[in-house]
Coordinates of C-alpha atoms (C1' of nucleotides) in Angstrom, one line a residue:
Chain A
M5 CA 1.3 -58.5 101.8
K6 CA 2.5 -59.5 98.5
I7 CA 1.0 -62.5 96.4
A8 CA 1.9 -63.7 93.2
T9 CA 1.3 -66.3 90.6
F10 CA 3.0 -67.9 87.6
N11 CA 2.2 -70.9 85.2
V12 CA 5.8 -72.0 85.0
N13 CA 5.4 -74.7 82.3
S14 CA 7.7 -77.2 84.0
L15 CA 9.2 -76.2 87.2
R16 CA 12.4 -78.6 86.8
K17 CA 12.9 -76.2 83.4
R18 CA 12.3 -72.9 85.1
V19 CA 13.6 -73.4 88.6
G20 CA 16.2 -70.9 87.9
I21 CA 13.6 -68.0 86.7
V22 CA 11.7 -68.9 89.8
A23 CA 14.4 -68.6 92.2
D24 CA 15.6 -65.3 90.7
W25 CA 12.2 -63.9 90.8
L26 CA 11.7 -64.9 94.3
E27 CA 15.1 -63.1 95.2
R28 CA 14.2 -60.0 93.5
H29 CA 10.6 -59.8 94.7
R30 CA 10.3 -61.5 98.0
P31 CA 6.5 -62.0 97.7
D32 CA 4.8 -63.5 100.8
V33 CA 3.3 -66.1 98.6
L34 CA 3.9 -67.4 95.3
C35 CA 1.4 -69.8 93.5
L36 CA 2.8 -72.0 90.6
Q37 CA 1.0 -73.9 88.1
E38 CA 2.0 -76.4 85.5
T39 CA 4.6 -77.8 87.4
K40 CA 4.8 -80.9 85.3
V41 CA 6.6 -82.9 88.1
Q42 CA 5.8 -85.7 90.2
D43 CA 6.2 -85.1 94.0
S44 CA 9.3 -87.6 94.1
E45 CA 10.9 -85.5 91.4
F46 CA 10.1 -82.0 93.0
P47 CA 13.0 -79.8 92.9
L48 CA 13.2 -79.0 96.4
L49 CA 16.9 -78.6 96.7
A50 CA 17.2 -76.0 94.0
L51 CA 14.5 -73.8 95.8
A52 CA 15.9 -74.5 99.4
S53 CA 18.2 -71.4 99.6
C54 CA 15.2 -69.1 98.6
G55 CA 13.9 -69.4 102.2
Y56 CA 10.2 -70.4 101.4
E57 CA 7.7 -73.2 102.8
I58 CA 6.9 -75.2 99.7
T59 CA 3.6 -77.0 99.0
Y60 CA 2.9 -79.0 96.2
R61 CA 1.1 -81.8 94.2
G62 CA 2.0 -83.0 91.1
M63 CA 1.7 -85.8 88.8
K64 CA 3.7 -87.1 85.8
S65 CA 3.6 -85.1 82.6
Y66 CA 0.7 -82.7 83.1
N67 CA -0.8 -80.0 85.5
G68 CA 0.7 -79.8 89.0
V69 CA 0.5 -77.0 91.5
A70 CA 2.6 -75.6 94.2
V71 CA 2.5 -72.7 96.9
L72 CA 5.8 -71.1 98.0
S73 CA 5.2 -69.0 101.2
R74 CA 7.5 -67.3 103.6
K75 CA 5.1 -68.5 106.5
K76 CA 4.3 -72.2 106.9
P77 CA 0.7 -72.9 106.0
E78 CA -1.5 -74.0 109.1
A79 CA -3.6 -76.2 106.5
V80 CA -3.1 -77.7 103.2
F81 CA -6.1 -79.1 101.0
H82 CA -5.4 -81.1 97.8
G83 CA -8.1 -81.3 95.0
F84 CA -11.7 -81.0 95.1
D85 CA -13.5 -83.0 97.9
D86 CA -16.6 -83.4 96.1
G87 CA -16.5 -87.1 95.4
G88 CA -16.4 -86.4 91.5
D89 CA -13.5 -87.2 89.1
P90 CA -9.9 -86.5 90.4
D91 CA -8.7 -83.2 89.9
E92 CA -5.6 -84.1 88.2
A93 CA -3.4 -82.0 90.7
R94 CA -4.9 -78.9 89.4
L95 CA -6.3 -77.4 93.0
L96 CA -4.5 -76.6 96.0
R97 CA -5.9 -74.7 98.9
V98 CA -3.6 -73.5 101.9
V99 CA -4.4 -71.4 104.9
I100 CA -1.6 -69.0 105.8
G101 CA -1.8 -66.7 109.0
G102 CA -5.5 -67.4 108.9
L103 CA -6.0 -66.3 105.1
P104 CA -7.4 -69.3 102.7
I105 CA -5.5 -69.4 99.3
I106 CA -6.7 -71.2 96.3
N107 CA -4.1 -71.9 93.7
T108 CA -5.7 -73.3 90.5
Y109 CA -4.7 -74.5 87.1
V110 CA -7.9 -74.7 85.4
P111 CA -8.3 -77.2 82.3
Q112 CA -7.7 -75.6 79.2
G113 CA -10.3 -77.3 77.0
Y114 CA -8.7 -77.9 73.8
E115 CA -11.9 -77.1 71.6
I116 CA -15.3 -76.0 72.3
T117 CA -16.5 -79.2 70.6
S118 CA -14.6 -81.5 72.7
P119 CA -15.3 -83.4 75.9
K120 CA -12.3 -81.4 77.6
Y121 CA -14.2 -78.3 77.1
A122 CA -17.5 -79.7 78.8
Y123 CA -15.2 -80.9 81.5
K124 CA -13.7 -77.5 81.8
L125 CA -17.1 -75.7 82.3
G126 CA -18.0 -78.5 84.7
W127 CA -14.7 -78.0 86.6
Y128 CA -15.9 -74.1 87.0
E129 CA -19.2 -75.5 88.5
R130 CA -17.4 -77.5 90.8
L131 CA -15.1 -74.7 92.1
R132 CA -18.0 -72.3 92.8
R133 CA -19.5 -75.3 95.0
Y134 CA -16.0 -75.8 96.6
C135 CA -16.0 -72.0 97.5
D136 CA -19.5 -72.3 98.9
K137 CA -18.5 -75.1 100.8
H138 CA -15.1 -73.8 102.3
L139 CA -14.9 -70.0 102.0
S140 CA -17.0 -66.9 103.0
P141 CA -17.2 -64.1 100.5
D142 CA -17.5 -61.8 103.5
A143 CA -13.9 -62.9 105.0
P144 CA -10.6 -62.3 103.5
A145 CA -9.7 -65.0 100.9
L146 CA -7.5 -65.2 97.9
W147 CA -7.8 -67.0 94.6
C148 CA -4.7 -67.3 92.1
G149 CA -3.9 -69.2 89.2
D150 CA -4.0 -70.1 85.4
M151 CA -7.9 -69.8 85.0
N152 CA -7.6 -70.3 81.1
V153 CA -10.3 -67.3 80.6
A154 CA -9.7 -64.3 79.4
P155 CA -12.8 -62.3 80.9
R156 CA -13.2 -59.3 78.5
P157 CA -12.5 -58.5 74.9
I158 CA -9.6 -56.2 76.2
D159 CA -8.0 -59.4 77.8
V160 CA -7.1 -60.9 74.4
H161 CA -5.5 -59.8 71.2
S162 CA -8.1 -59.6 68.5
P163 CA -11.0 -60.8 70.5
E164 CA -13.4 -61.3 67.3
K165 CA -11.1 -63.8 66.1
H166 CA -11.4 -65.7 69.1
L167 CA -15.0 -66.2 69.9
K168 CA -14.8 -69.9 69.5
H169 CA -11.5 -70.3 71.4
V170 CA -11.9 -72.3 74.5
C171 CA -10.2 -69.4 76.7
Y172 CA -12.6 -66.8 75.2
H173 CA -15.9 -68.6 74.3
E174 CA -18.9 -67.1 75.9
D175 CA -19.6 -70.3 77.9
A176 CA -16.3 -70.2 79.5
R177 CA -16.5 -66.7 80.5
K178 CA -19.9 -67.3 81.8
A179 CA -18.6 -70.4 83.9
Y180 CA -15.7 -68.1 85.0
E181 CA -18.0 -65.3 85.8
Q182 CA -20.2 -67.7 87.9
V183 CA -17.5 -68.4 90.3
L184 CA -16.6 -64.6 90.5
A185 CA -20.5 -64.1 91.3
W186 CA -19.8 -66.0 94.4
G187 CA -17.8 -63.3 95.7
W188 CA -14.7 -62.8 93.8
Q189 CA -13.2 -59.6 92.4
D190 CA -10.4 -59.4 89.9
V191 CA -7.9 -57.2 91.7
F192 CA -6.2 -56.1 88.4
I193 CA -9.5 -55.0 86.8
R194 CA -10.7 -53.6 90.2
L195 CA -7.6 -51.2 90.2
Y196 CA -7.2 -50.6 86.3
P197 CA -10.1 -51.3 84.6
D198 CA -9.0 -49.9 81.3
R199 CA -5.4 -51.2 81.4
Q200 CA -4.6 -54.1 78.6
Q201 CA -1.8 -56.1 80.0
Y202 CA -1.2 -59.8 79.1
T203 CA 0.2 -62.7 81.0
F204 CA 0.5 -65.3 78.4
W205 CA 2.0 -65.2 74.8
D206 CA 1.7 -68.5 72.9
Y207 CA 5.1 -70.0 71.8
R208 CA 3.6 -71.1 68.6
A209 CA 3.1 -67.7 67.2
P210 CA 6.6 -66.6 66.3
S211 CA 6.3 -63.0 66.9
S212 CA 3.4 -63.2 69.6
L213 CA 5.7 -61.4 72.3
E214 CA 7.3 -58.9 70.1
A215 CA 3.7 -57.9 68.6
N216 CA 2.2 -58.4 72.1
K217 CA -0.2 -60.8 70.9
G218 CA -1.1 -62.0 74.3
W219 CA -3.7 -63.1 76.7
R220 CA -4.7 -62.4 80.1
I221 CA -5.5 -65.5 81.5
D222 CA -3.9 -65.7 84.8
H223 CA -5.7 -63.7 87.5
I224 CA -5.5 -62.9 91.2
L225 CA -9.0 -62.7 92.8
A226 CA -10.1 -61.6 96.4
T227 CA -13.1 -61.5 98.2
A228 CA -14.5 -57.8 99.1
P229 CA -12.9 -57.2 102.4
L230 CA -9.4 -58.1 101.1
A231 CA -9.9 -56.9 97.5
E232 CA -10.7 -53.3 99.2
R233 CA -7.2 -53.3 100.5
C234 CA -5.4 -54.1 96.8
V235 CA -3.1 -51.0 96.3
R236 CA -1.2 -52.6 93.4
V237 CA -1.3 -55.1 90.8
E238 CA 1.5 -55.8 88.1
V239 CA 2.4 -58.0 85.3
D240 CA 6.0 -58.5 85.5
V241 CA 7.2 -59.1 81.4
E242 CA 10.7 -59.5 82.1
P243 CA 10.8 -63.2 82.9
R244 CA 8.8 -63.8 79.4
R245 CA 11.7 -62.2 77.6
A246 CA 14.4 -64.4 79.6
K247 CA 16.3 -67.4 77.9
D248 CA 14.2 -70.3 78.0
P249 CA 11.0 -68.7 79.3
S250 CA 7.7 -69.9 80.1
D251 CA 5.0 -69.0 77.8
H252 CA 3.4 -67.1 80.8
T253 CA 4.8 -64.7 83.3
F254 CA 4.4 -63.4 86.6
L255 CA 1.3 -61.6 88.1
W256 CA 1.7 -59.9 91.5
A257 CA -0.6 -57.9 93.9
E258 CA 0.3 -55.9 96.9
F259 CA -2.3 -55.6 99.7
S260 CA -2.1 -53.1 102.6
I261 CA -2.1 -55.7 105.5
Chain B
M15 CA 50.0 -79.0 59.0
K16 CA 47.6 -79.6 61.8
I17 CA 44.9 -82.4 61.5
A18 CA 42.0 -83.0 64.0
T19 CA 39.1 -85.5 64.6
F20 CA 36.1 -85.3 66.9
N21 CA 33.0 -87.4 67.6
V22 CA 30.6 -84.6 68.1
N23 CA 27.6 -86.8 68.9
S24 CA 25.2 -84.3 67.3
L25 CA 26.6 -81.5 65.3
R26 CA 23.4 -79.3 65.9
K27 CA 23.9 -79.6 69.9
R28 CA 27.8 -79.0 69.6
V29 CA 28.2 -76.4 67.0
G30 CA 29.4 -73.9 69.4
I31 CA 31.8 -76.3 70.9
V32 CA 33.2 -77.0 67.3
A33 CA 33.3 -73.1 66.3
D34 CA 35.2 -72.3 69.6
W35 CA 37.5 -75.1 69.1
L36 CA 38.4 -74.1 65.6
E37 CA 38.9 -70.6 66.5
R38 CA 41.4 -71.4 69.2
H39 CA 43.1 -74.3 67.3
R40 CA 42.8 -73.5 63.6
P41 CA 43.6 -76.9 62.2
D42 CA 44.2 -77.4 58.5
V43 CA 41.6 -80.1 58.6
L44 CA 39.0 -81.3 61.2
C45 CA 37.3 -84.6 60.7
L46 CA 33.9 -85.2 62.3
Q47 CA 31.8 -88.1 63.2
E48 CA 28.4 -88.8 64.4
T49 CA 27.0 -85.3 63.0
K50 CA 23.5 -87.1 63.2
V51 CA 22.0 -84.4 60.9
Q52 CA 20.6 -84.9 57.3
D53 CA 22.4 -82.7 54.8
S54 CA 19.2 -80.4 54.4
E55 CA 19.5 -79.7 58.0
F56 CA 23.3 -79.3 58.3
P57 CA 24.1 -76.1 60.4
L58 CA 26.0 -74.4 57.6
L59 CA 25.4 -70.9 59.0
A60 CA 26.6 -71.5 62.4
L61 CA 29.9 -72.5 61.2
A62 CA 30.2 -69.9 58.3
S63 CA 32.2 -67.4 60.2
C64 CA 34.8 -69.8 61.2
G65 CA 36.2 -69.7 57.6
Y66 CA 36.4 -73.5 56.7
E67 CA 35.3 -75.4 53.8
I68 CA 32.8 -77.8 54.9
T69 CA 32.2 -81.2 53.1
Y70 CA 29.4 -83.5 54.7
R71 CA 27.3 -86.5 54.3
G72 CA 24.5 -87.3 56.8
M73 CA 21.4 -89.2 57.6
K74 CA 18.5 -88.8 60.1
S75 CA 19.3 -89.8 63.6
Y76 CA 22.4 -92.0 63.1
N77 CA 26.1 -91.6 62.1
G78 CA 27.0 -88.6 59.4
V79 CA 30.6 -87.5 58.6
A80 CA 31.9 -84.2 57.9
V81 CA 35.2 -82.6 57.0
L82 CA 36.2 -79.1 57.7
S83 CA 39.2 -77.7 55.9
R84 CA 41.1 -74.3 55.3
K85 CA 41.4 -75.5 51.7
K86 CA 38.7 -76.5 49.5
P87 CA 39.0 -80.3 48.7
E88 CA 39.9 -81.2 45.0
A89 CA 38.0 -84.3 45.3
V90 CA 35.4 -85.6 47.4
F91 CA 34.0 -89.4 47.7
H92 CA 31.3 -90.7 49.8
G93 CA 30.9 -94.0 51.0
F94 CA 32.2 -97.4 49.8
D95 CA 32.3 -98.0 46.2
D96 CA 32.2 -101.9 46.5
G97 CA 28.6 -102.4 45.5
G98 CA 27.7 -103.7 49.2
D99 CA 25.6 -102.6 51.8
P100 CA 25.3 -98.8 51.8
D101 CA 27.5 -97.3 54.2
E102 CA 25.3 -95.3 56.2
A103 CA 27.1 -92.1 56.0
R104 CA 30.2 -93.3 57.9
L105 CA 33.0 -93.0 55.4
L106 CA 34.1 -89.6 53.5
R107 CA 37.2 -89.6 51.6
V108 CA 38.7 -86.1 50.4
V109 CA 41.8 -85.0 48.7
I110 CA 43.2 -81.6 49.9
G111 CA 46.4 -80.3 48.3
G112 CA 46.9 -83.6 46.7
L113 CA 46.6 -85.4 50.1
P114 CA 44.1 -88.1 50.5
I115 CA 42.3 -88.2 53.8
I116 CA 39.8 -90.6 54.9
N117 CA 37.2 -89.9 57.6
T118 CA 35.3 -92.9 59.3
Y119 CA 32.9 -93.8 61.9
V120 CA 33.3 -97.2 62.2
P121 CA 30.0 -99.3 63.3
Q122 CA 30.1 -99.8 67.1
G123 CA 28.7 -103.3 66.8
Y124 CA 26.5 -103.6 70.1
E125 CA 27.4 -107.0 71.3
I126 CA 29.8 -109.7 70.1
T127 CA 27.0 -112.1 69.6
S128 CA 25.1 -109.4 67.6
P129 CA 24.8 -109.3 63.7
K130 CA 26.0 -105.7 64.2
Y131 CA 29.1 -106.9 65.5
A132 CA 29.7 -109.2 62.4
Y133 CA 28.7 -106.1 60.3
K134 CA 31.6 -104.1 62.2
L135 CA 34.1 -106.8 61.4
G136 CA 33.0 -106.9 57.8
W137 CA 33.3 -103.2 57.7
Y138 CA 37.0 -103.4 58.6
E139 CA 37.5 -105.8 55.7
R140 CA 35.8 -103.6 53.0
L141 CA 37.9 -100.7 54.4
R142 CA 40.9 -102.6 53.9
R143 CA 40.0 -103.5 50.2
Y144 CA 39.1 -99.8 50.0
C145 CA 42.7 -98.8 50.9
D146 CA 44.1 -101.3 48.4
K147 CA 42.0 -99.8 45.7
H148 CA 42.1 -96.1 46.3
L149 CA 45.2 -95.5 48.1
S150 CA 49.1 -96.4 48.3
P151 CA 51.0 -97.2 51.5
D152 CA 54.1 -95.4 50.0
A153 CA 52.2 -92.0 49.2
P154 CA 51.1 -89.7 52.0
A155 CA 47.6 -90.2 53.3
L156 CA 45.5 -89.7 56.5
W157 CA 43.0 -91.8 58.1
C158 CA 41.1 -90.3 61.1
G159 CA 37.9 -91.0 63.0
D160 CA 36.3 -93.0 65.6
M161 CA 37.5 -96.5 64.9
N162 CA 35.4 -98.0 68.0
V163 CA 38.5 -99.9 68.7
A164 CA 40.9 -99.6 71.8
P165 CA 43.7 -101.4 69.9
R166 CA 46.1 -102.1 73.0
P167 CA 45.4 -102.8 76.7
I168 CA 46.9 -99.5 77.7
D169 CA 44.1 -97.7 75.7
V170 CA 41.2 -98.9 77.7
H171 CA 40.7 -98.6 81.5
S172 CA 40.4 -102.0 83.0
P173 CA 41.1 -104.1 79.9
E174 CA 40.5 -107.3 81.7
K175 CA 37.0 -106.3 82.2
H176 CA 36.4 -105.7 78.4
L177 CA 37.6 -108.6 76.7
K178 CA 34.3 -109.5 75.4
H179 CA 33.3 -105.6 74.7
V180 CA 32.8 -105.0 71.1
C181 CA 35.5 -102.1 71.2
Y182 CA 38.1 -104.3 72.7
H183 CA 37.2 -107.9 71.9
E184 CA 40.1 -109.7 70.3
D185 CA 38.2 -109.9 66.8
A186 CA 37.6 -106.3 66.6
R187 CA 41.2 -105.4 67.5
K188 CA 42.4 -108.0 64.6
A189 CA 39.9 -106.5 62.1
Y190 CA 41.4 -103.0 63.0
E191 CA 45.0 -104.3 62.9
Q192 CA 44.4 -105.8 59.5
V193 CA 43.6 -102.4 58.0
L194 CA 46.8 -101.0 59.8
A195 CA 48.7 -103.8 58.3
W196 CA 47.8 -102.4 54.8
G197 CA 50.2 -99.6 55.7
W198 CA 48.9 -97.2 58.4
Q199 CA 50.6 -96.1 61.6
D200 CA 48.9 -94.7 64.6
V201 CA 50.8 -91.3 64.9
F202 CA 49.8 -91.3 68.7
I203 CA 51.6 -94.6 69.4
R204 CA 54.4 -94.0 67.0
L205 CA 55.2 -90.9 69.2
Y206 CA 54.2 -91.9 72.9
P207 CA 54.3 -95.7 72.8
D208 CA 53.8 -95.7 76.6
R209 CA 51.1 -92.7 77.3
Q210 CA 47.9 -93.4 78.4
Q211 CA 45.3 -90.8 77.0
Y212 CA 41.6 -91.7 76.4
T213 CA 39.5 -89.8 73.7
F214 CA 36.2 -91.1 75.0
W215 CA 34.5 -91.2 78.4
D216 CA 31.0 -92.9 78.6
Y217 CA 28.0 -90.6 79.6
R218 CA 26.6 -93.5 81.6
A219 CA 29.2 -94.2 84.0
P220 CA 28.5 -91.0 86.3
S221 CA 32.3 -90.3 87.4
S222 CA 33.8 -91.9 84.2
L223 CA 35.6 -88.4 83.4
E224 CA 36.4 -87.6 87.0
A225 CA 37.9 -91.2 87.6
N226 CA 39.2 -91.1 84.1
K227 CA 37.6 -94.4 83.2
G228 CA 37.9 -93.9 79.4
W229 CA 38.9 -95.4 76.1
R230 CA 41.4 -94.5 73.4
I231 CA 39.0 -95.3 70.3
D232 CA 39.5 -92.2 68.2
H233 CA 42.7 -92.1 66.1
I234 CA 44.8 -90.6 63.4
L235 CA 46.7 -92.7 61.1
A236 CA 49.2 -92.0 58.4
T237 CA 51.0 -94.0 55.9
A238 CA 54.7 -94.3 56.4
P239 CA 56.0 -91.0 54.4
L240 CA 53.5 -88.8 56.6
A241 CA 53.8 -90.7 59.8
E242 CA 57.6 -89.9 59.6
R243 CA 56.8 -86.3 59.6
C244 CA 54.5 -86.3 62.6
V245 CA 56.1 -83.9 65.2
R246 CA 53.0 -83.8 68.0
V247 CA 49.9 -85.6 69.0
E248 CA 47.5 -84.2 71.5
V249 CA 44.3 -84.9 73.2
D250 CA 42.5 -82.0 74.1
V251 CA 40.3 -83.0 77.3
E252 CA 38.9 -79.5 77.9
P253 CA 35.9 -79.8 75.3
R254 CA 34.9 -83.1 77.4
R255 CA 34.5 -80.7 80.5
A256 CA 32.7 -78.2 78.9
K257 CA 29.0 -77.7 79.4
D258 CA 26.9 -80.0 77.2
P259 CA 29.7 -82.0 76.0
S260 CA 30.1 -84.5 73.7
D261 CA 31.2 -88.0 75.2
H262 CA 34.4 -88.0 72.9
T263 CA 36.8 -85.0 72.6
F264 CA 39.4 -83.7 70.3
L265 CA 42.4 -85.4 69.0
W266 CA 45.0 -83.6 66.9
A267 CA 48.3 -84.4 65.3
E268 CA 50.9 -82.0 63.8
F269 CA 52.9 -82.8 60.8
S270 CA 56.2 -80.9 59.5
I271 CA 54.9 -79.9 56.3
Chain C
dG16 C1' 7.3 -73.6 70.1
dC17 C1' 8.4 -76.0 73.8
dA18 C1' 7.2 -78.8 77.3
dC19 C1' 6.2 -84.0 78.4
dC20 C1' 6.2 -89.4 77.5
dA21 C1' 8.2 -93.9 75.7
dC22 C1' 11.4 -95.7 72.7
dT23 C1' 16.2 -96.7 70.5
dG24 C1' 21.0 -96.2 70.1
dG25 C1' 25.8 -96.0 72.1
Chain D
dC22 C1' 23.7 -90.2 80.5
dC23 C1' 22.5 -88.0 76.7
dA24 C1' 21.7 -88.0 71.7
dG25 C1' 18.1 -89.0 68.4
dT26 C1' 12.8 -90.5 67.0
dG27 C1' 7.4 -90.0 67.0
dG28 C1' 3.4 -88.9 69.7
dT29 C1' 0.6 -85.7 72.6
dG30 C1' -1.0 -81.4 75.1
dC31 C1' -1.5 -76.2 75.1

DNA sequence: GCACCACTGG
DNA sequence: CCAGTGGTGC
């Protein structure tokens, strides 16, 4: 079983990249973030020939998540159900062949002094409670997405420069780790604890890609019984080097199921 | 001698189309309108390999004219010199090998009830006086550009529907004809009085090109001694069918000199 | 840097 | 429909 995740940074702009990647890699499931498209504008037609079931929830301008799967999900859940703030099309949970899969686009947070950062930290707390409510750490489950957190120094270039960055600041890493403590294992770290491999390179730093100044902020996590069966995890850098790329690239994991 | 004109509708977006066309057609002179680029942003580098002298005057957002010529102009004049309103980078006169060439992007006029339309009509009056002042109808001279006037019924699809259109309204045609009366001959009409051939197809009408619902509003005119030597005039529709086209296409004329 | 938005212009 | 502008977000 092959699972992939990709922050597409506008699906309408990147539908060709996504279709090409699906053709070549044929994952069972692809989680997309930052589709940036309202449901009424979702490019279903351009993806139709790929042969994937498509589950999506978007809004105008910002955020938006989608799950493309070879099998039709038997259940679909949109957003948090905690009665709190709307989650702005950042969370999608599907169940496919009995396996729950959570796809998240976690708030970036802007600056550590910003209310947006407090919202990010709170979002992780809500997510921890969401896991408590809907999943069991003892049963197979997956959590994929753009977490906007680089969990370790190795996961960001020049970590010492980014101690106050919203994606590396202590509080953000702790908030993220608190969700992991529920029962998630990062399958990349599990298989390759010493490997440095980024998934995101900022458009703004002109040579960020050439100089490999990136961040590992997109992650695939699994509960213990599934994590044990993870046999391979890869970042495919090629789409980041393509014409008109997203600032992120694809991360995928293979499970012996 | 081959002379061409093209409303490029943003030179920065169309620099590839222009360079390709120059390579294939090698005109002696190409007049461009609606370059929509400030002089400081003019894409000189992207055009450098074509081997043309480049004369230009632009502004932010709107208008902008340029002349590309195989020979360096011995004189260059920007705008009207009548002490009136600034001409907004709509008029450029060069002298190349002794031949005066005027390149104009005539105001469109918006609506016939608009002050912009009055400005258009006045612009033609100023242009007539400009010809009086700087040129002789008895000496070779060229006037090329987007005139925003379809002079005859055959020059617009469904003329009866466009009687109040700023590019076909009686007053606009009269204002244009008053400049012609100074001593200009439309070389297209001169050679092919019955040919229907448009140079502009609106982006907004989705099938304007497929249904050939266009306008002939780009023109090449010559004074009598030069017009007599015009041997061929063509509209090249191909660039209008290219990817990311301008809404206009190239018009060119060949003179036996 | 590169998406998005709303707006203006033709 | 497709340019341009300025603004926001990451």
